[in-house]
Amino acid sequence: MYKDIEKTYYTEEALKAIVKRLGAEISEDYKDKNLLLVSILKGSVVFMADLMREITVPCEIDFMCVSSYGNKTENTSGTVRILKDLDSDIAGKDILLVEDILDSGRTLSYVISVLKTRNPRSIRICTLLDKAERRTVDIKADYRGTDVPDEFVVGYGLDFAEKYRNLPYIGVLKKEIYSETKERESGEQE
Ligand code: IMP
Ligand code: MG
């Protein structure tokens, strides 16, 4: 796995510092609120596990799974589907959506439109990474770990074709890994 990485963007130490800062900001803002952290599966699972332990005010957690890109590095169709909905009633709750990366913004924009109909008190976004230059819908993160350039990154929960989520840091894959997978995919279609 490690040999497939071209370069490291954020080391474990750098990520720890980012998550600590976000946790402190959130803890300050949600002192007298009814905080419900909603992790968008699967990419945010590592971030969520670390972030919730940096939050010092009471909170609940829940999970939602929306359709991913499959083996592609871009969501060309732009469609989003709910694969697993929340377990809890969110009426009156202060929702904080926890996301690994905000890219086009379509996923969260769809999730927010669905959750708004359930009468939460508030909905905000906390994203670890922000690829702001790729945004196609008007959406901004309320809490942002760091900006990331327009490159496909993996690790710390983020995947390529479901792999590399368990990499403890964030990096970019070697070019041949993407092209090998593409070749295999087109071969399978024959
Ligand atoms: P959006 O709907 O375009 O904002 O897509 C957001 C989702 O796409 C994220 O939650 C990730 O699962 C996935 N994604 C976007 N960029 C990357 C990347 O560079 N690496 C891995 N997954 C990504
Ligand atoms: Mg994701």
PDB file of N, CA and C in Angstrom, residues 31-114:
ATOM      1  N   LYS A  31     -21.455  25.115  22.814  1.00  0.00           N
ATOM      2  CA  LYS A  31     -21.552  24.982  24.279  1.00  0.00           C
ATOM      3  C   LYS A  31     -22.978  24.714  24.773  1.00  0.00           C
ATOM      4  N   ASP A  32     -23.922  25.528  24.324  1.00  0.00           N
ATOM      5  CA  ASP A  32     -25.294  25.377  24.828  1.00  0.00           C
ATOM      6  C   ASP A  32     -26.235  24.896  23.746  1.00  0.00           C
ATOM      7  N   LYS A  33     -25.723  24.011  22.902  1.00  0.00           N
ATOM      8  CA  LYS A  33     -26.533  23.527  21.777  1.00  0.00           C
ATOM      9  C   LYS A  33     -26.869  22.055  21.966  1.00  0.00           C
ATOM     10  N   ASN A  34     -27.578  21.539  20.983  1.00  0.00           N
ATOM     11  CA  ASN A  34     -28.028  20.155  21.001  1.00  0.00           C
ATOM     12  C   ASN A  34     -27.310  19.420  19.868  1.00  0.00           C
ATOM     13  N   LEU A  35     -25.980  19.291  20.012  1.00  0.00           N
ATOM     14  CA  LEU A  35     -25.129  18.867  18.900  1.00  0.00           C
ATOM     15  C   LEU A  35     -25.299  17.399  18.490  1.00  0.00           C
ATOM     16  N   LEU A  36     -25.543  17.204  17.198  1.00  0.00           N
ATOM     17  CA  LEU A  36     -25.564  15.864  16.617  1.00  0.00           C
ATOM     18  C   LEU A  36     -24.555  15.843  15.464  1.00  0.00           C
ATOM     19  N   LEU A  37     -23.495  15.067  15.633  1.00  0.00           N
ATOM     20  CA  LEU A  37     -22.495  14.925  14.571  1.00  0.00           C
ATOM     21  C   LEU A  37     -22.994  13.879  13.585  1.00  0.00           C
ATOM     22  N   VAL A  38     -23.063  14.247  12.319  1.00  0.00           N
ATOM     23  CA  VAL A  38     -23.492  13.299  11.294  1.00  0.00           C
ATOM     24  C   VAL A  38     -22.324  13.022  10.354  1.00  0.00           C
ATOM     25  N   SER A  39     -21.817  11.806  10.460  1.00  0.00           N
ATOM     26  CA  SER A  39     -20.681  11.409   9.634  1.00  0.00           C
ATOM     27  C   SER A  39     -21.192  10.874   8.306  1.00  0.00           C
ATOM     28  N   ILE A  40     -20.630  11.400   7.222  1.00  0.00           N
ATOM     29  CA  ILE A  40     -21.006  10.918   5.895  1.00  0.00           C
ATOM     30  C   ILE A  40     -20.049   9.776   5.526  1.00  0.00           C
ATOM     31  N   LEU A  41     -20.629   8.561   5.500  1.00  0.00           N
ATOM     32  CA  LEU A  41     -19.827   7.361   5.258  1.00  0.00           C
ATOM     33  C   LEU A  41     -19.450   7.229   3.783  1.00  0.00           C
ATOM     34  N   LYS A  42     -18.377   6.505   3.447  1.00  0.00           N
ATOM     35  CA  LYS A  42     -17.470   5.930   4.424  1.00  0.00           C
ATOM     36  C   LYS A  42     -16.270   6.841   4.676  1.00  0.00           C
ATOM     37  N   GLY A  43     -16.063   7.786   3.762  1.00  0.00           N
ATOM     38  CA  GLY A  43     -14.837   8.588   3.773  1.00  0.00           C
ATOM     39  C   GLY A  43     -14.530   9.322   5.065  1.00  0.00           C
ATOM     40  N   SER A  44     -15.584   9.729   5.807  1.00  0.00           N
ATOM     41  CA  SER A  44     -15.312  10.567   6.980  1.00  0.00           C
ATOM     42  C   SER A  44     -15.112   9.764   8.258  1.00  0.00           C
ATOM     43  N   VAL A  45     -15.065   8.439   8.156  1.00  0.00           N
ATOM     44  CA  VAL A  45     -15.078   7.615   9.376  1.00  0.00           C
ATOM     45  C   VAL A  45     -13.839   7.836  10.265  1.00  0.00           C
ATOM     46  N   VAL A  46     -12.682   8.000   9.649  1.00  0.00           N
ATOM     47  CA  VAL A  46     -11.450   8.187  10.433  1.00  0.00           C
ATOM     48  C   VAL A  46     -11.438   9.589  11.054  1.00  0.00           C
ATOM     49  N   PHE A  47     -11.794  10.570  10.237  1.00  0.00           N
ATOM     50  CA  PHE A  47     -11.878  11.954  10.694  1.00  0.00           C
ATOM     51  C   PHE A  47     -12.884  12.078  11.838  1.00  0.00           C
ATOM     52  N   MET A  48     -14.050  11.471  11.661  1.00  0.00           N
ATOM     53  CA  MET A  48     -15.108  11.505  12.677  1.00  0.00           C
ATOM     54  C   MET A  48     -14.610  10.930  14.007  1.00  0.00           C
ATOM     55  N   ALA A  49     -13.947   9.790  13.931  1.00  0.00           N
ATOM     56  CA  ALA A  49     -13.479   9.119  15.157  1.00  0.00           C
ATOM     57  C   ALA A  49     -12.488   9.998  15.911  1.00  0.00           C
ATOM     58  N   ASP A  50     -11.633  10.704  15.179  1.00  0.00           N
ATOM     59  CA  ASP A  50     -10.662  11.585  15.828  1.00  0.00           C
ATOM     60  C   ASP A  50     -11.311  12.890  16.283  1.00  0.00           C
ATOM     61  N   LEU A  51     -12.164  13.455  15.416  1.00  0.00           N
ATOM     62  CA  LEU A  51     -12.785  14.746  15.730  1.00  0.00           C
ATOM     63  C   LEU A  51     -13.672  14.665  16.976  1.00  0.00           C
ATOM     64  N   MET A  52     -14.475  13.612  17.077  1.00  0.00           N
ATOM     65  CA  MET A  52     -15.408  13.541  18.213  1.00  0.00           C
ATOM     66  C   MET A  52     -14.664  13.490  19.547  1.00  0.00           C
ATOM     67  N   ARG A  53     -13.441  12.975  19.521  1.00  0.00           N
ATOM     68  CA  ARG A  53     -12.667  12.916  20.770  1.00  0.00           C
ATOM     69  C   ARG A  53     -11.963  14.230  21.091  1.00  0.00           C
ATOM     70  N   GLU A  54     -12.004  15.175  20.156  1.00  0.00           N
ATOM     71  CA  GLU A  54     -11.480  16.528  20.405  1.00  0.00           C
ATOM     72  C   GLU A  54     -12.614  17.486  20.771  1.00  0.00           C
ATOM     73  N   ILE A  55     -13.842  16.987  20.769  1.00  0.00           N
ATOM     74  CA  ILE A  55     -14.992  17.826  21.125  1.00  0.00           C
ATOM     75  C   ILE A  55     -15.307  17.602  22.600  1.00  0.00           C
ATOM     76  N   THR A  56     -15.351  18.711  23.337  1.00  0.00           N
ATOM     77  CA  THR A  56     -15.453  18.596  24.800  1.00  0.00           C
ATOM     78  C   THR A  56     -16.857  18.899  25.320  1.00  0.00           C
ATOM     79  N   VAL A  57     -17.812  19.204  24.411  1.00  0.00           N
ATOM     80  CA  VAL A  57     -19.191  19.441  24.846  1.00  0.00           C
ATOM     81  C   VAL A  57     -20.017  18.194  24.534  1.00  0.00           C
ATOM     82  N   PRO A  58     -21.169  18.022  25.227  1.00  0.00           N
ATOM     83  CA  PRO A  58     -21.967  16.820  24.958  1.00  0.00           C
ATOM     84  C   PRO A  58     -22.433  16.764  23.509  1.00  0.00           C
ATOM     85  N   CYS A  59     -22.400  15.573  22.924  1.00  0.00           N
ATOM     86  CA  CYS A  59     -22.919  15.429  21.563  1.00  0.00           C
ATOM     87  C   CYS A  59     -23.381  14.004  21.320  1.00  0.00           C
ATOM     88  N   GLU A  60     -24.204  13.858  20.303  1.00  0.00           N
ATOM     89  CA  GLU A  60     -24.606  12.533  19.849  1.00  0.00           C
ATOM     90  C   GLU A  60     -23.995  12.322  18.470  1.00  0.00           C
ATOM     91  N   ILE A  61     -23.965  11.082  18.027  1.00  0.00           N
ATOM     92  CA  ILE A  61     -23.436  10.817  16.685  1.00  0.00           C
ATOM     93  C   ILE A  61     -24.418   9.965  15.875  1.00  0.00           C
ATOM     94  N   ASP A  62     -24.361  10.146  14.577  1.00  0.00           N
ATOM     95  CA  ASP A  62     -25.154   9.304  13.679  1.00  0.00           C
ATOM     96  C   ASP A  62     -24.409   9.210  12.347  1.00  0.00           C
ATOM     97  N   PHE A  63     -24.865   8.303  11.497  1.00  0.00           N
ATOM     98  CA  PHE A  63     -24.163   8.041  10.241  1.00  0.00           C
ATOM     99  C   PHE A  63     -25.135   8.006   9.073  1.00  0.00           C
ATOM    100  N   MET A  64     -24.640   8.495   7.960  1.00  0.00           N
ATOM    101  CA  MET A  64     -25.447   8.470   6.757  1.00  0.00           C
ATOM    102  C   MET A  64     -24.526   8.027   5.618  1.00  0.00           C
ATOM    103  N   CYS A  65     -25.030   7.165   4.758  1.00  0.00           N
ATOM    104  CA  CYS A  65     -24.190   6.719   3.645  1.00  0.00           C
ATOM    105  C   CYS A  65     -24.843   7.113   2.329  1.00  0.00           C
ATOM    106  N   VAL A  66     -24.105   7.872   1.546  1.00  0.00           N
ATOM    107  CA  VAL A  66     -24.616   8.270   0.231  1.00  0.00           C
ATOM    108  C   VAL A  66     -23.727   7.661  -0.850  1.00  0.00           C
ATOM    109  N   SER A  67     -24.266   7.538  -2.055  1.00  0.00           N
ATOM    110  CA  SER A  67     -23.538   6.845  -3.120  1.00  0.00           C
ATOM    111  C   SER A  67     -22.206   7.507  -3.430  1.00  0.00           C
ATOM    112  N   SER A  68     -21.228   6.674  -3.743  1.00  0.00           N
ATOM    113  CA  SER A  68     -19.878   7.183  -4.003  1.00  0.00           C
ATOM    114  C   SER A  68     -19.608   7.191  -5.503  1.00  0.00           C
ATOM    115  N   TYR A  69     -18.363   7.420  -5.859  1.00  0.00           N
ATOM    116  CA  TYR A  69     -18.000   7.494  -7.279  1.00  0.00           C
ATOM    117  C   TYR A  69     -17.673   6.134  -7.880  1.00  0.00           C
ATOM    118  N   GLY A  70     -17.770   5.070  -7.105  1.00  0.00           N
ATOM    119  CA  GLY A  70     -17.324   3.766  -7.597  1.00  0.00           C
ATOM    120  C   GLY A  70     -15.823   3.787  -7.785  1.00  0.00           C
ATOM    121  N   ASN A  71     -15.347   3.287  -8.889  1.00  0.00           N
ATOM    122  CA  ASN A  71     -13.907   3.240  -9.125  1.00  0.00           C
ATOM    123  C   ASN A  71     -13.395   4.466  -9.873  1.00  0.00           C
ATOM    124  N   LYS A  72     -14.259   5.432 -10.059  1.00  0.00           N
ATOM    125  CA  LYS A  72     -13.834   6.606 -10.819  1.00  0.00           C
ATOM    126  C   LYS A  72     -13.312   7.675  -9.866  1.00  0.00           C
ATOM    127  N   THR A  73     -12.542   8.594 -10.415  1.00  0.00           N
ATOM    128  CA  THR A  73     -12.025   9.670  -9.565  1.00  0.00           C
ATOM    129  C   THR A  73     -12.887  10.932  -9.695  1.00  0.00           C
ATOM    130  N   GLU A  74     -13.930  10.862 -10.525  1.00  0.00           N
ATOM    131  CA  GLU A  74     -14.827  12.017 -10.636  1.00  0.00           C
ATOM    132  C   GLU A  74     -16.279  11.563 -10.667  1.00  0.00           C
ATOM    133  N   ASN A  75     -17.138  12.384 -10.060  1.00  0.00           N
ATOM    134  CA  ASN A  75     -18.558  12.090 -10.085  1.00  0.00           C
ATOM    135  C   ASN A  75     -19.150  12.710 -11.346  1.00  0.00           C
ATOM    136  N   THR A  76     -19.034  11.976 -12.443  1.00  0.00           N
ATOM    137  CA  THR A  76     -19.441  12.546 -13.724  1.00  0.00           C
ATOM    138  C   THR A  76     -20.967  12.641 -13.846  1.00  0.00           C
ATOM    139  N   SER A  77     -21.675  11.693 -13.229  1.00  0.00           N
ATOM    140  CA  SER A  77     -23.131  11.700 -13.362  1.00  0.00           C
ATOM    141  C   SER A  77     -23.765  12.810 -12.522  1.00  0.00           C
ATOM    142  N   GLY A  78     -23.136  13.124 -11.398  1.00  0.00           N
ATOM    143  CA  GLY A  78     -23.683  14.176 -10.544  1.00  0.00           C
ATOM    144  C   GLY A  78     -24.885  13.736  -9.722  1.00  0.00           C
ATOM    145  N   THR A  79     -25.256  12.478  -9.819  1.00  0.00           N
ATOM    146  CA  THR A  79     -26.407  12.013  -9.042  1.00  0.00           C
ATOM    147  C   THR A  79     -25.969  11.489  -7.683  1.00  0.00           C
ATOM    148  N   VAL A  80     -26.821  11.669  -6.687  1.00  0.00           N
ATOM    149  CA  VAL A  80     -26.514  11.230  -5.328  1.00  0.00           C
ATOM    150  C   VAL A  80     -27.695  10.402  -4.834  1.00  0.00           C
ATOM    151  N   ARG A  81     -27.398   9.284  -4.173  1.00  0.00           N
ATOM    152  CA  ARG A  81     -28.465   8.452  -3.606  1.00  0.00           C
ATOM    153  C   ARG A  81     -28.172   8.159  -2.146  1.00  0.00           C
ATOM    154  N   ILE A  82     -29.207   8.058  -1.334  1.00  0.00           N
ATOM    155  CA  ILE A  82     -29.005   7.686   0.073  1.00  0.00           C
ATOM    156  C   ILE A  82     -28.978   6.166   0.171  1.00  0.00           C
ATOM    157  N   LEU A  83     -27.859   5.616   0.628  1.00  0.00           N
ATOM    158  CA  LEU A  83     -27.730   4.159   0.770  1.00  0.00           C
ATOM    159  C   LEU A  83     -28.060   3.727   2.194  1.00  0.00           C
ATOM    160  N   LYS A  84     -27.792   4.620   3.161  1.00  0.00           N
ATOM    161  CA  LYS A  84     -28.180   4.368   4.563  1.00  0.00           C
ATOM    162  C   LYS A  84     -28.579   5.693   5.174  1.00  0.00           C
ATOM    163  N   ASP A  85     -29.788   5.733   5.695  1.00  0.00           N
ATOM    164  CA  ASP A  85     -30.285   6.983   6.273  1.00  0.00           C
ATOM    165  C   ASP A  85     -29.929   7.054   7.767  1.00  0.00           C
ATOM    166  N   LEU A  86     -30.166   8.212   8.373  1.00  0.00           N
ATOM    167  CA  LEU A  86     -29.909   8.388   9.802  1.00  0.00           C
ATOM    168  C   LEU A  86     -30.831   7.477  10.611  1.00  0.00           C
ATOM    169  N   ASP A  87     -30.384   7.092  11.812  1.00  0.00           N
ATOM    170  CA  ASP A  87     -31.228   6.288  12.702  1.00  0.00           C
ATOM    171  C   ASP A  87     -32.114   7.190  13.554  1.00  0.00           C
ATOM    172  N   SER A  88     -31.601   8.404  13.837  1.00  0.00           N
ATOM    173  CA  SER A  88     -32.283   9.236  14.823  1.00  0.00           C
ATOM    174  C   SER A  88     -33.171  10.316  14.213  1.00  0.00           C
ATOM    175  N   ASP A  89     -34.103  10.793  15.055  1.00  0.00           N
ATOM    176  CA  ASP A  89     -34.968  11.920  14.700  1.00  0.00           C
ATOM    177  C   ASP A  89     -34.148  13.184  14.919  1.00  0.00           C
ATOM    178  N   ILE A  90     -34.079  14.045  13.922  1.00  0.00           N
ATOM    179  CA  ILE A  90     -33.189  15.209  14.046  1.00  0.00           C
ATOM    180  C   ILE A  90     -33.934  16.512  14.349  1.00  0.00           C
ATOM    181  N   ALA A  91     -35.246  16.423  14.579  1.00  0.00           N
ATOM    182  CA  ALA A  91     -36.019  17.637  14.876  1.00  0.00           C
ATOM    183  C   ALA A  91     -35.440  18.330  16.111  1.00  0.00           C
ATOM    184  N   GLY A  92     -35.173  19.620  15.991  1.00  0.00           N
ATOM    185  CA  GLY A  92     -34.646  20.403  17.113  1.00  0.00           C
ATOM    186  C   GLY A  92     -33.155  20.240  17.368  1.00  0.00           C
ATOM    187  N   LYS A  93     -32.503  19.399  16.612  1.00  0.00           N
ATOM    188  CA  LYS A  93     -31.058  19.151  16.827  1.00  0.00           C
ATOM    189  C   LYS A  93     -30.196  20.141  16.043  1.00  0.00           C
ATOM    190  N   ASP A  94     -29.013  20.396  16.555  1.00  0.00           N
ATOM    191  CA  ASP A  94     -28.016  21.195  15.832  1.00  0.00           C
ATOM    192  C   ASP A  94     -27.080  20.230  15.119  1.00  0.00           C
ATOM    193  N   ILE A  95     -27.335  20.082  13.828  1.00  0.00           N
ATOM    194  CA  ILE A  95     -26.611  19.090  13.025  1.00  0.00           C
ATOM    195  C   ILE A  95     -25.271  19.645  12.557  1.00  0.00           C
ATOM    196  N   LEU A  96     -24.234  18.860  12.762  1.00  0.00           N
ATOM    197  CA  LEU A  96     -22.945  19.205  12.152  1.00  0.00           C
ATOM    198  C   LEU A  96     -22.560  18.044  11.236  1.00  0.00           C
ATOM    199  N   LEU A  97     -22.596  18.298   9.935  1.00  0.00           N
ATOM    200  CA  LEU A  97     -22.222  17.277   8.954  1.00  0.00           C
ATOM    201  C   LEU A  97     -20.706  17.156   8.931  1.00  0.00           C
ATOM    202  N   VAL A  98     -20.222  15.942   9.098  1.00  0.00           N
ATOM    203  CA  VAL A  98     -18.776  15.709   9.124  1.00  0.00           C
ATOM    204  C   VAL A  98     -18.383  14.999   7.831  1.00  0.00           C
ATOM    205  N   GLU A  99     -17.575  15.690   7.025  1.00  0.00           N
ATOM    206  CA  GLU A  99     -17.244  15.184   5.688  1.00  0.00           C
ATOM    207  C   GLU A  99     -15.725  15.129   5.510  1.00  0.00           C
ATOM    208  N   ASP A 100     -15.270  14.170   4.726  1.00  0.00           N
ATOM    209  CA  ASP A 100     -13.828  14.060   4.476  1.00  0.00           C
ATOM    210  C   ASP A 100     -13.332  15.165   3.548  1.00  0.00           C
ATOM    211  N   ILE A 101     -14.090  15.360   2.451  1.00  0.00           N
ATOM    212  CA  ILE A 101     -13.639  16.341   1.461  1.00  0.00           C
ATOM    213  C   ILE A 101     -14.836  16.952   0.744  1.00  0.00           C
ATOM    214  N   LEU A 102     -14.799  18.262   0.606  1.00  0.00           N
ATOM    215  CA  LEU A 102     -15.831  18.987  -0.125  1.00  0.00           C
ATOM    216  C   LEU A 102     -15.257  19.278  -1.507  1.00  0.00           C
ATOM    217  N   ASP A 103     -15.856  18.641  -2.512  1.00  0.00           N
ATOM    218  CA  ASP A 103     -15.320  18.723  -3.876  1.00  0.00           C
ATOM    219  C   ASP A 103     -16.290  19.563  -4.726  1.00  0.00           C
ATOM    220  N   SER A 104     -17.116  18.942  -5.549  1.00  0.00           N
ATOM    221  CA  SER A 104     -18.099  19.728  -6.313  1.00  0.00           C
ATOM    222  C   SER A 104     -19.130  20.347  -5.368  1.00  0.00           C
ATOM    223  N   GLY A 105     -19.366  19.679  -4.238  1.00  0.00           N
ATOM    224  CA  GLY A 105     -20.351  20.155  -3.266  1.00  0.00           C
ATOM    225  C   GLY A 105     -21.716  19.518  -3.460  1.00  0.00           C
ATOM    226  N   ARG A 106     -21.855  18.687  -4.502  1.00  0.00           N
ATOM    227  CA  ARG A 106     -23.167  18.106  -4.816  1.00  0.00           C
ATOM    228  C   ARG A 106     -23.667  17.179  -3.714  1.00  0.00           C
ATOM    229  N   THR A 107     -22.768  16.367  -3.165  1.00  0.00           N
ATOM    230  CA  THR A 107     -23.187  15.396  -2.151  1.00  0.00           C
ATOM    231  C   THR A 107     -23.822  16.117  -0.965  1.00  0.00           C
ATOM    232  N   LEU A 108     -23.100  17.069  -0.396  1.00  0.00           N
ATOM    233  CA  LEU A 108     -23.600  17.741   0.800  1.00  0.00           C
ATOM    234  C   LEU A 108     -24.803  18.611   0.500  1.00  0.00           C
ATOM    235  N   SER A 109     -24.837  19.200  -0.676  1.00  0.00           N
ATOM    236  CA  SER A 109     -25.961  20.039  -1.017  1.00  0.00           C
ATOM    237  C   SER A 109     -27.245  19.191  -1.072  1.00  0.00           C
ATOM    238  N   TYR A 110     -27.110  17.973  -1.592  1.00  0.00           N
ATOM    239  CA  TYR A 110     -28.252  17.055  -1.623  1.00  0.00           C
ATOM    240  C   TYR A 110     -28.639  16.623  -0.203  1.00  0.00           C
ATOM    241  N   VAL A 111     -27.640  16.230   0.583  1.00  0.00           N
ATOM    242  CA  VAL A 111     -27.888  15.781   1.962  1.00  0.00           C
ATOM    243  C   VAL A 111     -28.590  16.891   2.762  1.00  0.00           C
ATOM    244  N   ILE A 112     -28.124  18.117   2.613  1.00  0.00           N
ATOM    245  CA  ILE A 112     -28.714  19.243   3.344  1.00  0.00           C
ATOM    246  C   ILE A 112     -30.172  19.461   2.926  1.00  0.00           C
ATOM    247  N   SER A 113     -30.440  19.361   1.620  1.00  0.00           N
ATOM    248  CA  SER A 113     -31.822  19.575   1.171  1.00  0.00           C
ATOM    249  C   SER A 113     -32.750  18.514   1.766  1.00  0.00           C
ATOM    250  N   VAL A 114     -32.260  17.295   1.916  1.00  0.00           N
ATOM    251  CA  VAL A 114     -33.074  16.226   2.508  1.00  0.00           C
ATOM    252  C   VAL A 114     -33.271  16.478   4.008  1.00  0.00           C
TER     253      VAL A 114
END
